[in-house]
Amino acid sequence: MGASIFFSKDESIEKPENRFTSTFIHSSYWDAFGDLLDAVFLPNYPKLHEIIKSEEGEYLKFYSFIELNKEEFNQSVKLIRDYIAKQNNPTEWQKMAQLVWNEIAEPYIIQDERYQPN
């Protein structure tokens, strides 16, 4: 079992089911990435956490960057990157979360029209 991360939505595409840019990840990696999001956002950025990691349903599990405005989107990217950069000796669990970010999320993030390289 796994779940999806939604990155962006393109309203110009006719078919609603094709409007979303998303990816599917395995449940262990999903859980590790969820823990990373908790660690990054819960202490000081609960609003961003609530937007990205909203309440999950029993069968539909997702994290979403869609509802973030440009400023929130770029702030979130920076916070995640900074948090990962500070992990000097990451656990296996943290390495799984980093893999999701670096190999799965990051390629979609940098293609998003809201993205601004620092």
PDB file of C-alpha atoms in Angstrom:
ATOM      1  CA  MET A   1       0.000   0.000   0.000  1.00  0.00           C
ATOM      2  CA  GLY A   2       1.204   3.499  -0.706  1.00  0.00           C
ATOM      3  CA  ALA A   3      -0.057   6.959  -1.400  1.00  0.00           C
ATOM      4  CA  SER A   4       0.426  10.009  -3.596  1.00  0.00           C
ATOM      5  CA  ILE A   5       2.110  13.361  -3.397  1.00  0.00           C
ATOM      6  CA  PHE A   6       0.348  16.039  -5.437  1.00  0.00           C
ATOM      7  CA  PHE A   7       2.551  18.848  -6.670  1.00  0.00           C
ATOM      8  CA  SER A   8       0.566  21.064  -9.005  1.00  0.00           C
ATOM      9  CA  LYS A   9      -2.629  21.449 -10.978  1.00  0.00           C
ATOM     10  CA  ASP A  10      -3.022  22.712 -14.538  1.00  0.00           C
ATOM     11  CA  GLU A  11      -6.521  24.100 -15.162  1.00  0.00           C
ATOM     12  CA  SER A  12      -5.827  24.458 -18.890  1.00  0.00           C
ATOM     13  CA  ILE A  13      -5.971  20.676 -19.382  1.00  0.00           C
ATOM     14  CA  GLU A  14      -9.437  19.582 -20.476  1.00  0.00           C
ATOM     15  CA  LYS A  15      -9.755  16.252 -18.661  1.00  0.00           C
ATOM     16  CA  PRO A  16      -9.967  16.827 -14.887  1.00  0.00           C
ATOM     17  CA  GLU A  17      -8.187  13.549 -14.109  1.00  0.00           C
ATOM     18  CA  ASN A  18      -5.150  14.708 -16.121  1.00  0.00           C
ATOM     19  CA  ARG A  19      -4.841  18.130 -14.466  1.00  0.00           C
ATOM     20  CA  PHE A  20      -2.815  17.006 -11.483  1.00  0.00           C
ATOM     21  CA  THR A  21       0.913  16.355 -11.399  1.00  0.00           C
ATOM     22  CA  SER A  22       1.454  13.625  -8.834  1.00  0.00           C
ATOM     23  CA  THR A  23       3.479  10.542  -8.026  1.00  0.00           C
ATOM     24  CA  PHE A  24       2.839   7.339  -6.113  1.00  0.00           C
ATOM     25  CA  ILE A  25       5.217   6.067  -3.424  1.00  0.00           C
ATOM     26  CA  HIS A  26       5.503   2.880  -1.350  1.00  0.00           C
ATOM     27  CA  SER A  27       4.038   2.987   2.144  1.00  0.00           C
ATOM     28  CA  SER A  28       7.312   2.777   4.111  1.00  0.00           C
ATOM     29  CA  TYR A  29       8.771   5.661   2.161  1.00  0.00           C
ATOM     30  CA  TRP A  30       5.431   7.453   2.459  1.00  0.00           C
ATOM     31  CA  ASP A  31       5.588   7.191   6.260  1.00  0.00           C
ATOM     32  CA  ALA A  32       9.206   8.331   6.376  1.00  0.00           C
ATOM     33  CA  PHE A  33       8.408  11.361   4.208  1.00  0.00           C
ATOM     34  CA  GLY A  34       5.410  12.150   6.439  1.00  0.00           C
ATOM     35  CA  ASP A  35       7.692  12.132   9.468  1.00  0.00           C
ATOM     36  CA  LEU A  36      10.052  14.510   7.643  1.00  0.00           C
ATOM     37  CA  LEU A  37       7.164  16.894   6.938  1.00  0.00           C
ATOM     38  CA  ASP A  38       6.140  16.729  10.610  1.00  0.00           C
ATOM     39  CA  ALA A  39       9.690  17.511  11.750  1.00  0.00           C
ATOM     40  CA  VAL A  40      10.071  20.415   9.314  1.00  0.00           C
ATOM     41  CA  PHE A  41       6.699  22.111   9.728  1.00  0.00           C
ATOM     42  CA  LEU A  42       4.979  21.202  13.001  1.00  0.00           C
ATOM     43  CA  PRO A  43       7.234  23.071  15.445  1.00  0.00           C
ATOM     44  CA  ASN A  44       7.147  26.508  13.790  1.00  0.00           C
ATOM     45  CA  TYR A  45       4.981  26.332  10.657  1.00  0.00           C
ATOM     46  CA  PRO A  46       1.717  24.615  11.590  1.00  0.00           C
ATOM     47  CA  LYS A  47      -0.219  26.430   8.836  1.00  0.00           C
ATOM     48  CA  LEU A  48       2.072  25.069   6.118  1.00  0.00           C
ATOM     49  CA  HIS A  49       1.860  21.635   7.719  1.00  0.00           C
ATOM     50  CA  GLU A  50      -1.921  21.779   7.661  1.00  0.00           C
ATOM     51  CA  ILE A  51      -1.964  22.723   3.970  1.00  0.00           C
ATOM     52  CA  ILE A  52       0.577  20.120   2.807  1.00  0.00           C
ATOM     53  CA  LYS A  53      -0.299  17.281   5.147  1.00  0.00           C
ATOM     54  CA  SER A  54      -4.030  17.680   5.526  1.00  0.00           C
ATOM     55  CA  GLU A  55      -6.252  15.061   7.124  1.00  0.00           C
ATOM     56  CA  GLU A  56      -5.857  11.772   5.332  1.00  0.00           C
ATOM     57  CA  GLY A  57      -8.765   9.530   4.541  1.00  0.00           C
ATOM     58  CA  GLU A  58      -8.707   5.809   5.200  1.00  0.00           C
ATOM     59  CA  TYR A  59      -8.260   4.929   1.529  1.00  0.00           C
ATOM     60  CA  LEU A  60      -7.074   8.159  -0.053  1.00  0.00           C
ATOM     61  CA  LYS A  61      -3.730   9.216   1.374  1.00  0.00           C
ATOM     62  CA  PHE A  62      -1.871  12.182  -0.032  1.00  0.00           C
ATOM     63  CA  TYR A  63       0.387  15.137   0.677  1.00  0.00           C
ATOM     64  CA  SER A  64      -0.329  18.171  -1.447  1.00  0.00           C
ATOM     65  CA  PHE A  65       1.646  21.222  -2.503  1.00  0.00           C
ATOM     66  CA  ILE A  66      -1.216  22.357  -4.768  1.00  0.00           C
ATOM     67  CA  GLU A  67      -2.898  24.818  -2.399  1.00  0.00           C
ATOM     68  CA  LEU A  68       0.307  26.675  -1.518  1.00  0.00           C
ATOM     69  CA  ASN A  69       0.703  30.125  -3.000  1.00  0.00           C
ATOM     70  CA  LYS A  70       4.046  31.045  -4.579  1.00  0.00           C
ATOM     71  CA  GLU A  71       5.534  32.403  -1.348  1.00  0.00           C
ATOM     72  CA  GLU A  72       4.388  29.429   0.755  1.00  0.00           C
ATOM     73  CA  PHE A  73       5.560  26.990  -1.913  1.00  0.00           C
ATOM     74  CA  ASN A  74       9.093  28.421  -2.021  1.00  0.00           C
ATOM     75  CA  GLN A  75       9.266  28.784   1.760  1.00  0.00           C
ATOM     76  CA  SER A  76       8.279  25.125   2.122  1.00  0.00           C
ATOM     77  CA  VAL A  77      10.921  24.011  -0.371  1.00  0.00           C
ATOM     78  CA  LYS A  78      13.592  26.035   1.445  1.00  0.00           C
ATOM     79  CA  LEU A  79      12.567  24.703   4.872  1.00  0.00           C
ATOM     80  CA  ILE A  80      12.685  21.092   3.672  1.00  0.00           C
ATOM     81  CA  ARG A  81      16.037  21.564   1.922  1.00  0.00           C
ATOM     82  CA  ASP A  82      17.539  23.299   4.973  1.00  0.00           C
ATOM     83  CA  TYR A  83      16.286  20.581   7.316  1.00  0.00           C
ATOM     84  CA  ILE A  84      17.733  17.808   5.146  1.00  0.00           C
ATOM     85  CA  ALA A  85      21.059  19.659   4.799  1.00  0.00           C
ATOM     86  CA  LYS A  86      21.399  19.797   8.606  1.00  0.00           C
ATOM     87  CA  GLN A  87      21.037  16.024   9.026  1.00  0.00           C
ATOM     88  CA  ASN A  88      24.679  15.071   9.546  1.00  0.00           C
ATOM     89  CA  ASN A  89      24.210  11.406  10.428  1.00  0.00           C
ATOM     90  CA  PRO A  90      20.715  10.467   9.218  1.00  0.00           C
ATOM     91  CA  THR A  91      19.033   7.256  10.311  1.00  0.00           C
ATOM     92  CA  GLU A  92      17.829   4.752   7.719  1.00  0.00           C
ATOM     93  CA  TRP A  93      14.318   6.184   8.162  1.00  0.00           C
ATOM     94  CA  GLN A  94      15.586   9.713   7.519  1.00  0.00           C
ATOM     95  CA  LYS A  95      17.510   8.454   4.475  1.00  0.00           C
ATOM     96  CA  MET A  96      14.257   7.040   3.090  1.00  0.00           C
ATOM     97  CA  ALA A  97      12.587  10.441   3.551  1.00  0.00           C
ATOM     98  CA  GLN A  98      15.541  12.166   1.880  1.00  0.00           C
ATOM     99  CA  LEU A  99      15.284   9.761  -1.038  1.00  0.00           C
ATOM    100  CA  VAL A 100      11.611  10.637  -1.507  1.00  0.00           C
ATOM    101  CA  TRP A 101      12.444  14.333  -1.479  1.00  0.00           C
ATOM    102  CA  ASN A 102      15.547  14.161  -3.682  1.00  0.00           C
ATOM    103  CA  GLU A 103      14.476  11.518  -6.201  1.00  0.00           C
ATOM    104  CA  ILE A 104      10.697  11.890  -6.322  1.00  0.00           C
ATOM    105  CA  ALA A 105       9.573  15.318  -5.091  1.00  0.00           C
ATOM    106  CA  GLU A 106      12.434  17.583  -6.165  1.00  0.00           C
ATOM    107  CA  PRO A 107      12.137  16.895  -9.933  1.00  0.00           C
ATOM    108  CA  TYR A 108       8.463  17.931  -9.816  1.00  0.00           C
ATOM    109  CA  ILE A 109       9.138  20.886  -7.531  1.00  0.00           C
ATOM    110  CA  ILE A 110      11.687  22.518  -9.834  1.00  0.00           C
ATOM    111  CA  GLN A 111       9.294  22.217 -12.806  1.00  0.00           C
ATOM    112  CA  ASP A 112       6.478  23.985 -10.974  1.00  0.00           C
ATOM    113  CA  GLU A 113       5.680  27.503 -12.226  1.00  0.00           C
ATOM    114  CA  ARG A 114       5.719  28.779  -8.610  1.00  0.00           C
ATOM    115  CA  TYR A 115       9.289  27.606  -8.058  1.00  0.00           C
ATOM    116  CA  GLN A 116      11.986  30.252  -7.679  1.00  0.00           C
ATOM    117  CA  PRO A 117      15.585  29.070  -7.353  1.00  0.00           C
ATOM    118  CA  ASN A 118      17.384  30.790  -4.491  1.00  0.00           C
TER     119      ASN A 118
END
